[in-house]
CSV table of C-alpha atoms and ligand atoms in Angstrom, one decimal:
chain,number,residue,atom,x,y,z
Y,1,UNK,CA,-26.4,28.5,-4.3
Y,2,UNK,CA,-23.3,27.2,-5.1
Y,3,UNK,CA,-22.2,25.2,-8.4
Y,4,UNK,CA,-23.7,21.7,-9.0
Y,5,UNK,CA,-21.2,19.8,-10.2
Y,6,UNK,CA,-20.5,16.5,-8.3
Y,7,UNK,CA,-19.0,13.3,-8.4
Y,8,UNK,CA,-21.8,10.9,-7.1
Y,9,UNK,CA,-20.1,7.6,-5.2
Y,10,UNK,CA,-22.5,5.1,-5.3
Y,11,UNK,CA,-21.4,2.7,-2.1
Y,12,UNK,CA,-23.6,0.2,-3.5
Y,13,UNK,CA,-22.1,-0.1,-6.3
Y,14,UNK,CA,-18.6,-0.2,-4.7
Y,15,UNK,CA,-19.8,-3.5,-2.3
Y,16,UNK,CA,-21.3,-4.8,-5.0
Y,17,UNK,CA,-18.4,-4.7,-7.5
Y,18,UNK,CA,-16.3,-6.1,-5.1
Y,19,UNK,CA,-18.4,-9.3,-4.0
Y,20,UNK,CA,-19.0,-10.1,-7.0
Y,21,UNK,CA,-15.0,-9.9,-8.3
Y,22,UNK,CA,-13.9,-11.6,-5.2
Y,23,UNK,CA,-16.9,-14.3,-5.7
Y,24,UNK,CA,-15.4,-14.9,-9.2
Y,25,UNK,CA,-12.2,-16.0,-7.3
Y,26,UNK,CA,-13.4,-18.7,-4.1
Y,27,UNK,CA,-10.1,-19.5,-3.7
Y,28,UNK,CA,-8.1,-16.5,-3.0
Y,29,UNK,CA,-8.3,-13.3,-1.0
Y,30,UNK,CA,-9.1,-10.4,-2.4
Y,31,UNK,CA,-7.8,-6.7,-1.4
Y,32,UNK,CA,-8.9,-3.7,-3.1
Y,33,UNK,CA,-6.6,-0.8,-4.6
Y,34,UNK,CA,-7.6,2.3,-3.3
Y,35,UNK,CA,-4.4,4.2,-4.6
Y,36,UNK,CA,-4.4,7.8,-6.6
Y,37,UNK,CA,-7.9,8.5,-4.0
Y,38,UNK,CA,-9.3,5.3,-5.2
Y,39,UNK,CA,-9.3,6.3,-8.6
Y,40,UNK,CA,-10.6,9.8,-7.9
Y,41,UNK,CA,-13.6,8.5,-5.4
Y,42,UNK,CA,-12.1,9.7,-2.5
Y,43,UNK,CA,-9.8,6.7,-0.9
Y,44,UNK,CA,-11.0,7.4,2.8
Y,45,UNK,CA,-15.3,7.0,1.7
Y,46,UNK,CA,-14.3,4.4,0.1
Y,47,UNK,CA,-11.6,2.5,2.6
Y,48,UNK,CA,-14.8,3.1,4.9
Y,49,UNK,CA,-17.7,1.6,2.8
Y,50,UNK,CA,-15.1,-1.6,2.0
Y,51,UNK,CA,-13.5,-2.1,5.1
Y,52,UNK,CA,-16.0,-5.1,6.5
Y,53,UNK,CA,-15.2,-7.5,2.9
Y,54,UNK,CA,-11.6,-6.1,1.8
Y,55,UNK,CA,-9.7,-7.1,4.8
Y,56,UNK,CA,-6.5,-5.5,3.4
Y,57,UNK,CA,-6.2,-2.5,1.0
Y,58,UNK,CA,-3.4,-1.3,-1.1
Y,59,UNK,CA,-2.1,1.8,-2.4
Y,60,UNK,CA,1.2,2.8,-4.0
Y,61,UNK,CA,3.0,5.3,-1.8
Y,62,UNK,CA,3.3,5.2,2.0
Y,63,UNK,CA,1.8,8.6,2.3
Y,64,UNK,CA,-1.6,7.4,1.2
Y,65,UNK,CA,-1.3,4.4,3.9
Y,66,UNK,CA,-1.1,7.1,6.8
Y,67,UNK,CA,-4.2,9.2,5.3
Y,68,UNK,CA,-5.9,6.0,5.7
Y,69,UNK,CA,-4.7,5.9,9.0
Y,70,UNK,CA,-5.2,9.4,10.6
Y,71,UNK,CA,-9.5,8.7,9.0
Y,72,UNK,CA,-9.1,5.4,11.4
Y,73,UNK,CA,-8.6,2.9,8.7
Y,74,UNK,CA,-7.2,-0.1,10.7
Y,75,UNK,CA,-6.6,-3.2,7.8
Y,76,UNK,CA,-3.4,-3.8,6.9
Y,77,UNK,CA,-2.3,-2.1,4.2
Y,78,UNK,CA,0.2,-3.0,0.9
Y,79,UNK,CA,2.1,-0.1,-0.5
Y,80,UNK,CA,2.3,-1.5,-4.3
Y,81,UNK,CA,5.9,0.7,-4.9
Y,82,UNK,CA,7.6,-0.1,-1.6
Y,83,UNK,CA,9.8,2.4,0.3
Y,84,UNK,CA,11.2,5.2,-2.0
Y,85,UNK,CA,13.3,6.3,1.2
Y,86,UNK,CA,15.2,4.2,3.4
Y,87,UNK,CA,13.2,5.9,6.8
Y,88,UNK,CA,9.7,4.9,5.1
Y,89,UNK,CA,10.6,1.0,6.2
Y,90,UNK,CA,10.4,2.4,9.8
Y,91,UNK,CA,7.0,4.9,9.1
Y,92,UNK,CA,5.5,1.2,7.3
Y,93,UNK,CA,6.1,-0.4,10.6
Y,94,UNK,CA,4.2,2.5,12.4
Y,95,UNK,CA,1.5,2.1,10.6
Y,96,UNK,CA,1.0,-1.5,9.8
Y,97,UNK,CA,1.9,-1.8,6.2
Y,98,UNK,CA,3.0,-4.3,3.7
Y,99,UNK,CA,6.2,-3.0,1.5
Y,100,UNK,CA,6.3,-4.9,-1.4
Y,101,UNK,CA,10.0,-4.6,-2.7
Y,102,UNK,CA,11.1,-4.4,-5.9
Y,103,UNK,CA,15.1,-3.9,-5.6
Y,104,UNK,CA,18.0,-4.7,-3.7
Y,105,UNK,CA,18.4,-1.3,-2.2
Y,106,UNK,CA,15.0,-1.5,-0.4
Y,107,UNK,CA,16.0,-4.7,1.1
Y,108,UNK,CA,19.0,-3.2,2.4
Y,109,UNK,CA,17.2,-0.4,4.0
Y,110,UNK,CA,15.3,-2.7,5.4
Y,111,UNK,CA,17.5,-4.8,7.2
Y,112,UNK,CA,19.2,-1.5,8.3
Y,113,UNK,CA,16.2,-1.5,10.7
Y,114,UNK,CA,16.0,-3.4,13.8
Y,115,UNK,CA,15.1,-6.7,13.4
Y,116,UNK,CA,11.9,-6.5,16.1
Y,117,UNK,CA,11.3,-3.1,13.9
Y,118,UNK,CA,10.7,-3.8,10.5
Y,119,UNK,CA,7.5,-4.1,8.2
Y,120,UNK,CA,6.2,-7.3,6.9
Y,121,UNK,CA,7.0,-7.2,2.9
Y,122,UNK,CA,6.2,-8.7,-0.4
Y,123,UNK,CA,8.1,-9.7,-3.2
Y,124,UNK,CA,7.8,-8.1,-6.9
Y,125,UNK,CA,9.0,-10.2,-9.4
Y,126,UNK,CA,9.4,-9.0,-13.3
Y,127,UNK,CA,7.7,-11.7,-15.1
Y,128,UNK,CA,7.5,-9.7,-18.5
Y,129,UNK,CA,6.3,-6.0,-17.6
Y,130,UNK,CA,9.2,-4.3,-17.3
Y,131,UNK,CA,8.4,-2.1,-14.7
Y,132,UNK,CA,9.0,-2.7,-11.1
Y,133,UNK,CA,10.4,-6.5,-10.0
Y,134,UNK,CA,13.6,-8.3,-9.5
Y,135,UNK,CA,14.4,-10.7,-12.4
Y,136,UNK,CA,13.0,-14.2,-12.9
Y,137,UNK,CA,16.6,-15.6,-12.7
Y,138,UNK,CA,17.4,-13.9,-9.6
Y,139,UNK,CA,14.5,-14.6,-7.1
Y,140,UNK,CA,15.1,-17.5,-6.6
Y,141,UNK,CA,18.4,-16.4,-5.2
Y,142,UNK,CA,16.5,-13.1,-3.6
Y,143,UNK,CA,14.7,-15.4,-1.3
Y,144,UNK,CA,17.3,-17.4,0.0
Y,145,UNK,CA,19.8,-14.8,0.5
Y,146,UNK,CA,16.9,-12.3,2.5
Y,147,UNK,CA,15.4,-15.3,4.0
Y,148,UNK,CA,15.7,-13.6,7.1
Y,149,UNK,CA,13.3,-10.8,6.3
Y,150,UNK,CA,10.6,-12.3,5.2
Y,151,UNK,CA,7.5,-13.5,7.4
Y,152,UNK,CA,4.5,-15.6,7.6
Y,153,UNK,CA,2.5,-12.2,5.7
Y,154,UNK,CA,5.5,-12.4,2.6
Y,155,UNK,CA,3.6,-12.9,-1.2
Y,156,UNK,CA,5.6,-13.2,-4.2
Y,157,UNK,CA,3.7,-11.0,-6.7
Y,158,UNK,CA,4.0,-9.8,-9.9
Y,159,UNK,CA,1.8,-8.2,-12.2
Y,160,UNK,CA,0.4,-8.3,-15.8
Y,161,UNK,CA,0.5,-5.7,-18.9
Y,162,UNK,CA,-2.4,-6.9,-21.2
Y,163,UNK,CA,-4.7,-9.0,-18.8
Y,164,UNK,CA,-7.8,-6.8,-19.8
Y,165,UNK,CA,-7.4,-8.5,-23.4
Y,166,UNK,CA,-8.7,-11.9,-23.7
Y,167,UNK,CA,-7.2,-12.6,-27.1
Y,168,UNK,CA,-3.8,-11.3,-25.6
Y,169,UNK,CA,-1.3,-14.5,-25.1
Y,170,UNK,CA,1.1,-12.6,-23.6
Y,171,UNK,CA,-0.7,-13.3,-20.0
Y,172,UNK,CA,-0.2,-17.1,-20.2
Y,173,UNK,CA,3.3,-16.3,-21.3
Y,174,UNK,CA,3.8,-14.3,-17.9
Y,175,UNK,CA,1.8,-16.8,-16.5
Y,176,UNK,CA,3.7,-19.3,-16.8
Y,177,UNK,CA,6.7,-17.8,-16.5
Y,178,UNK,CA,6.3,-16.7,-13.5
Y,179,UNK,CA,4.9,-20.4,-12.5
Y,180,UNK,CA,7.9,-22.0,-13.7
Y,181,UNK,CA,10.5,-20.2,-11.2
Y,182,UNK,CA,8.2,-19.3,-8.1
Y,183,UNK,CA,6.5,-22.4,-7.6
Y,184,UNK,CA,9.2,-24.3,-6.4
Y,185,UNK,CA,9.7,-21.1,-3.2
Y,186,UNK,CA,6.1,-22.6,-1.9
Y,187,UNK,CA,5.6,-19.0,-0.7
Y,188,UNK,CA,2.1,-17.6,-1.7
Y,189,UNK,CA,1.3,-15.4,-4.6
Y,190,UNK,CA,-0.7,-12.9,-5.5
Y,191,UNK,CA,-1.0,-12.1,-9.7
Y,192,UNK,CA,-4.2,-10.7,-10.3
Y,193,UNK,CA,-5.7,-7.6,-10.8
Y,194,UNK,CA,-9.4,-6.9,-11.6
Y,195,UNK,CA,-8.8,-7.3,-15.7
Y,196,UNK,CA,-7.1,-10.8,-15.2
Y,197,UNK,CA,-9.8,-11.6,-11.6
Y,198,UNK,CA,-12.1,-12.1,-14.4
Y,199,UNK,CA,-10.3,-13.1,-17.7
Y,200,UNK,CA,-7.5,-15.0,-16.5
Y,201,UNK,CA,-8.6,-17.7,-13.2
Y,202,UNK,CA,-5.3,-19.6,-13.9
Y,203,UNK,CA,-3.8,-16.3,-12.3
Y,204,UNK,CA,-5.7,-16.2,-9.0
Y,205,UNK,CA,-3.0,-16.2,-5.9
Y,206,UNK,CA,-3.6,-16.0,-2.7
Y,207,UNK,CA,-4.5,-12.6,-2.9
Y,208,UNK,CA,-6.0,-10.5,-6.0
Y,209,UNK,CA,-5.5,-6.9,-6.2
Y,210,UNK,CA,-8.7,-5.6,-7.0
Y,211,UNK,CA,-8.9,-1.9,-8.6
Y,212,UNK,CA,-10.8,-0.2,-12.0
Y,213,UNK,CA,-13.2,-3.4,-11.4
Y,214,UNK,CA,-14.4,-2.3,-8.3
Y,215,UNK,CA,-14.9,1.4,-9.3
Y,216,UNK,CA,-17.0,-0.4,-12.3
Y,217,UNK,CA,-14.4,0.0,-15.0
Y,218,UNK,CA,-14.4,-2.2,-18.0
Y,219,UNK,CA,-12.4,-5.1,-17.3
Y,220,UNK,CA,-12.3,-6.9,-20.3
Y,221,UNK,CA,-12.1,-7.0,-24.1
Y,222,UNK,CA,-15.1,-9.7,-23.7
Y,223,UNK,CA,-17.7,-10.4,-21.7
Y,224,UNK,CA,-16.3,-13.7,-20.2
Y,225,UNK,CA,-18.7,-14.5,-17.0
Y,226,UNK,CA,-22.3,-13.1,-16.0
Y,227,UNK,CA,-20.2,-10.7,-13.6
Y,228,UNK,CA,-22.1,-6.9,-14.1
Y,229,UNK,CA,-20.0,-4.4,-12.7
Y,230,UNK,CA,-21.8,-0.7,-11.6
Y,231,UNK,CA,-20.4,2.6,-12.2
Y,232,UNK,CA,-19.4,3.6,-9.0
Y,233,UNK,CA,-19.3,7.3,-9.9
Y,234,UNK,CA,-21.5,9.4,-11.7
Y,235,UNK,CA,-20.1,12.6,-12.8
Y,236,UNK,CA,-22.5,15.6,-12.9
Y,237,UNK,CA,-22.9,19.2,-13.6
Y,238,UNK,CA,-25.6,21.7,-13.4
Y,239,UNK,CA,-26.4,24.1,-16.8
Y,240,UNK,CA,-25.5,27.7,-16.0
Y,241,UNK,CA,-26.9,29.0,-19.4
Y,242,UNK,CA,-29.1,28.3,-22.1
Y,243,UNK,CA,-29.2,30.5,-25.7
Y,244,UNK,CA,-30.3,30.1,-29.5
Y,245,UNK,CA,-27.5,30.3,-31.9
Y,246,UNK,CA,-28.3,30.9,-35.5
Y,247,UNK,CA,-27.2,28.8,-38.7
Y,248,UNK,CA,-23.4,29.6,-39.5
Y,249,UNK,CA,-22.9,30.7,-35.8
Y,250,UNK,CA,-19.1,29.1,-34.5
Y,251,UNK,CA,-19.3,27.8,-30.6
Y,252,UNK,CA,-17.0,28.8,-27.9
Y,253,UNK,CA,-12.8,29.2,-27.9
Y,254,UNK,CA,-11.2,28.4,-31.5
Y,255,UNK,CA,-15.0,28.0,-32.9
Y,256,UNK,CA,-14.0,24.0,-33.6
Y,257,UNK,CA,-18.3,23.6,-34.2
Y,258,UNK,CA,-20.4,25.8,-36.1
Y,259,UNK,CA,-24.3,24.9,-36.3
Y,260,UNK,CA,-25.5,23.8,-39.2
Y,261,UNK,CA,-29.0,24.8,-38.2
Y,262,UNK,CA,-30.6,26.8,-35.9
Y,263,UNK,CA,-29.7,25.3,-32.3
Y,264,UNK,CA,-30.0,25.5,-28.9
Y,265,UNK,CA,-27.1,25.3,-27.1
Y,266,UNK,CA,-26.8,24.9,-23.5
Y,267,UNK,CA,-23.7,25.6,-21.2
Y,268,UNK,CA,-22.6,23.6,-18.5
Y,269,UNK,CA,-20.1,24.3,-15.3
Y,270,UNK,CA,-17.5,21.5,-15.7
Y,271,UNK,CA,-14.0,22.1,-17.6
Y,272,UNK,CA,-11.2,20.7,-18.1
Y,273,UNK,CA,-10.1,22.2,-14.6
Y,274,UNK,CA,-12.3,19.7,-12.8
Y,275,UNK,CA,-11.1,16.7,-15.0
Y,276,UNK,CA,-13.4,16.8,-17.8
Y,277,UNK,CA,-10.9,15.8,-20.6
Y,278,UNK,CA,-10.2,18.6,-22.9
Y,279,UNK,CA,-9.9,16.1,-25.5
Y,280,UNK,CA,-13.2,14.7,-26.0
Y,281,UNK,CA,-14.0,15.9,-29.7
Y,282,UNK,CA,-17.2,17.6,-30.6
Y,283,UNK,CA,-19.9,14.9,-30.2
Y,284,UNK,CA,-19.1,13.4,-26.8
Y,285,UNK,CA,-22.1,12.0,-25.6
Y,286,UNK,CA,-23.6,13.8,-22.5
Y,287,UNK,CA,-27.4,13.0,-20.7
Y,288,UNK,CA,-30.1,15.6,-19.8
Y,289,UNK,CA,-33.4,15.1,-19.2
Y,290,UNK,CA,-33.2,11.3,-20.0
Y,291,UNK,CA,-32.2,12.0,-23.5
Y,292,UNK,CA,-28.7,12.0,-25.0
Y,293,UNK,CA,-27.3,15.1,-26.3
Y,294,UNK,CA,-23.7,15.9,-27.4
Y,295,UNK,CA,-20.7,18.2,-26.4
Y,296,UNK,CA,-20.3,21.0,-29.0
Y,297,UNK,CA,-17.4,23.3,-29.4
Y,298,UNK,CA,-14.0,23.2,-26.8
Y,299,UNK,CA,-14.0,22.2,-23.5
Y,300,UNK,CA,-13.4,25.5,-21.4
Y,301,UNK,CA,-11.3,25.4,-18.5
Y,302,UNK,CA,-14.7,25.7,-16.2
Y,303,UNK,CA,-17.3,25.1,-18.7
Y,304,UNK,CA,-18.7,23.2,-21.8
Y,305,UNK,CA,-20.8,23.6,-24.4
Y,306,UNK,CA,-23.7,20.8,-25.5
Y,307,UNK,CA,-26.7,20.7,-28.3
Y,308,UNK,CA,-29.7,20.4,-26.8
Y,309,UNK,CA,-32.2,21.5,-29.6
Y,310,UNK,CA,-33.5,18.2,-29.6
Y,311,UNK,CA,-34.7,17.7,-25.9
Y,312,UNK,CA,-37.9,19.9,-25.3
Y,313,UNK,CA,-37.8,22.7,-22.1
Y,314,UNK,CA,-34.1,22.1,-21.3
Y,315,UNK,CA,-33.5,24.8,-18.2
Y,316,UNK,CA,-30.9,26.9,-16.2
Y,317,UNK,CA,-30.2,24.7,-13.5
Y,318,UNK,CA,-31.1,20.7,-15.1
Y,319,UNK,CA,-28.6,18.2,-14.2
Y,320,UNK,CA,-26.4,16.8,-16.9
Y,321,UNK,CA,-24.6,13.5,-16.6
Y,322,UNK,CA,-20.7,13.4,-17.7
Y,323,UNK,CA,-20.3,10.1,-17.0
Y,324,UNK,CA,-22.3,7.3,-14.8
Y,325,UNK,CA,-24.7,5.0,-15.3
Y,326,UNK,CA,-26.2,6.4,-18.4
Y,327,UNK,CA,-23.0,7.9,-20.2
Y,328,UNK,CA,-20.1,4.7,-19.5
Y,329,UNK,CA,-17.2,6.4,-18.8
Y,330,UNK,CA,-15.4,3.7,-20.9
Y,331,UNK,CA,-17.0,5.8,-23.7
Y,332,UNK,CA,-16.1,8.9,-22.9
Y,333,UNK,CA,-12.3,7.8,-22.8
Y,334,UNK,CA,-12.8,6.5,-25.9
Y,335,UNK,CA,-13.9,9.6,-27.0
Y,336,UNK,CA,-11.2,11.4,-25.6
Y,337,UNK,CA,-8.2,9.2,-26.8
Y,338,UNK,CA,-7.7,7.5,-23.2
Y,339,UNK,CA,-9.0,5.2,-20.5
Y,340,UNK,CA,-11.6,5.3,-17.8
Y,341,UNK,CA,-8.7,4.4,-15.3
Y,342,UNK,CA,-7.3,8.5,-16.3
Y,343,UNK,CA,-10.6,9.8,-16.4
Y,344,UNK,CA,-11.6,8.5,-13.0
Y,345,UNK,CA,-8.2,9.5,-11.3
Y,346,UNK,CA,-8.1,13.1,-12.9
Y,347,UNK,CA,-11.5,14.7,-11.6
Y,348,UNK,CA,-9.8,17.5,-10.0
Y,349,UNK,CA,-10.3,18.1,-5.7
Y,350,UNK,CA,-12.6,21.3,-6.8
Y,351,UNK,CA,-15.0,18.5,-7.6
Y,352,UNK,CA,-16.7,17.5,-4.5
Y,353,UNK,CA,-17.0,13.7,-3.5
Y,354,UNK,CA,-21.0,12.8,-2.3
Y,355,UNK,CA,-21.1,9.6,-1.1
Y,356,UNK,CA,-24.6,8.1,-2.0
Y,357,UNK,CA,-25.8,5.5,0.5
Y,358,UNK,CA,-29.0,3.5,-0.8
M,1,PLP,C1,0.7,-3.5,-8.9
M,1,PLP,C2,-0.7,-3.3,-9.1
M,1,PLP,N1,-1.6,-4.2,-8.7
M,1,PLP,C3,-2.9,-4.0,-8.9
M,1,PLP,C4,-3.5,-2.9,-9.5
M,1,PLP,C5,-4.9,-2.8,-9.7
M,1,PLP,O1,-5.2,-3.0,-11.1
M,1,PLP,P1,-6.6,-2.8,-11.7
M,1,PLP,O2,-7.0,-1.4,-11.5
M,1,PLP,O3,-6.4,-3.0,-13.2
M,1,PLP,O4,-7.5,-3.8,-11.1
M,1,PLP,C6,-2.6,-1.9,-10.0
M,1,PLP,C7,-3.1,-0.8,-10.7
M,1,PLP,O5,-2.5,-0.2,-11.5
M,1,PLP,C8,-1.2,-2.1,-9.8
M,1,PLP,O6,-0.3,-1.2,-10.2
């Protein structure tokens, strides 16, 4: 039998994440991000299992449109970076996707095209990230001088650096901002991803961008509405080994834990080379056998190491949960020095994907 280590997709947790962010947002459309493989769920299960309520997805390159495409994903589809090449204009146009444009060189590329040949686009606007977007001062002028190129589908979007945190002012600032110099266009908007969905309702557009929210990331600093998001993934491993180390006895590479009494320690196949962070310090919080137990010693490359001499007739072959709906991955990244959003997006392809229908 082969290794047991999984990612679980929950589908129900996936439709359910999204109804309820798009519910917290009547008045808008809402599309979910299925970029980086959905944030490691796999983006065609999960362009599938959305497709009847997200009547667009996005993603951030063009070549994760057309994998969409060749698994029969028809919805329209927003490429959050826009064209890195002038020839990807014409292979958005192929395949029925949104460009959202970000510089006056993509525009030009763009109107190199035919005219009865080119993509439908959005508008980025910089309203205080810094990233991707033309200037506040300038769009105004962007829109008049491209007039020509824009279309009944054209949003001016932007979008926000601290929206998860409530206590954050720098979200009304972009807010308004932003407000101030694309109101007066009268073209619609979209702002909101799933942090600023639920913290921020001054920011919903036309549409929201929907992403960790709907993989049943945390969201926000507070809880601000009854929404309860579901992990969408649970990460799990079999145990390959169980042994009794002695008092004094180090565990695994550099010996970073060393029992202070006699233990039972039980090793599991996941590593660092399926995207179990290396990082997470002795202590990381693990669950086997409905009981929680902690990582001990260095995450291997294909294996870790966890104390299980409290839980009674732990077994070659029991399940352990990484992360899911017992283990929030928002604490393992916290554990590890990062965010769920890298956790999610870095268990590796040697992982397989099970969708989980109820
Ligand atoms: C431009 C843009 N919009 C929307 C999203 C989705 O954001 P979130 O995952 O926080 O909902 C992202 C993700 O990074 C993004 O880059």
């Amino acid at each position: 039998m082969s290794r047991q280590t999984q990612a679980i997709i929950h589908a129900d947790a996936l439709l359910h994440n999204f109804k309820q962010l798009a519910a917290a947002a009547p008045a808008s459309q809402s599309m979910a991000v299925v970029k980086a493989d959905a944030y490691g769920h796999g983006a065609v299960n999960v362009a599938r299992i959305l497709q009847h309520v997200s009547s667009r997805f996005a993603v951030a390159i063009i070549e994760e449109a057309i994998a969409l495409r060749d698994a029969g994903i028809t919805a329209p589809i927003v490429v959050l970076e826009g064209a890195h090449q002038a020839k990807e204009c014409q292979m958005a146009y192929q395949h029925n996707c949104i460009l959202v444009m970000h510089s006056k060189a993509q525009l030009a590329w763009l109107e190199a095209c035919p005219a009865d040949r080119r993509p439908h686009i959005w508008l980025k606007v910089d309203s205080g990230m810094h990233r991707l977007g033309f200037a506040l001062d300038d769009v105004a002028q962007i829109v008049t001088t491209y007039r020509h190129l824009l279309s009944d589908e054209t949003v001016i979007a932007t979008h926000f650096a601290c929206a998860d945190d409530v206590d954050n002012e720098f979200t009304e600032r972009q807010l308004s901002a932003f407000e101030r110099v694309v109101l007066p266009l009268n073209l619609p908007l979209s702002l909101a991803n799933s942090p600023a969905t639920v913290n921020w309702q001054a920011s919903h557009g036309r549409w929201n961008r929907l992403g960790l929210g709907v993989y049943g990331g945390k969201v926000s600093t507070q809880a601000l509405t009854d929404i309860t998001l579901l992990p969408a993934m649970t990460l799990r491993a079999s145990i390959l080994a169980v042994r009794d180390v002695p008092q004094g006895e180090g565990v695994g590479y550099g010996q970073t834990w060393t029992a202070e009494k006699p233990s039972r320690i039980a090793t599991v196949g996941i590593g660092y080379a399926d995207g179990y962070p290396r990082h997470c310090p002795n202590g990381t919080p693990v669950m086997v056998k409905g009981q929680r137990a902690s990582l001990v010693g260095r995450v291997s490359m294909d294996m870790i190491t966890i104390d299980v001499t409290h839980i009674p007739k732990v077994e070659i072959g029991d399940m352990v949960e990484l992360w899911g709906e017992h283990v929030s991955i928002d604490e393992v990244a916290q554990c590890a020095g990062t965010i769920d959003y890298e956790l999610m997006t870095r268990v590796s392809q040697r992982v397989p994907r099970i969708v989980k229908y109820l």
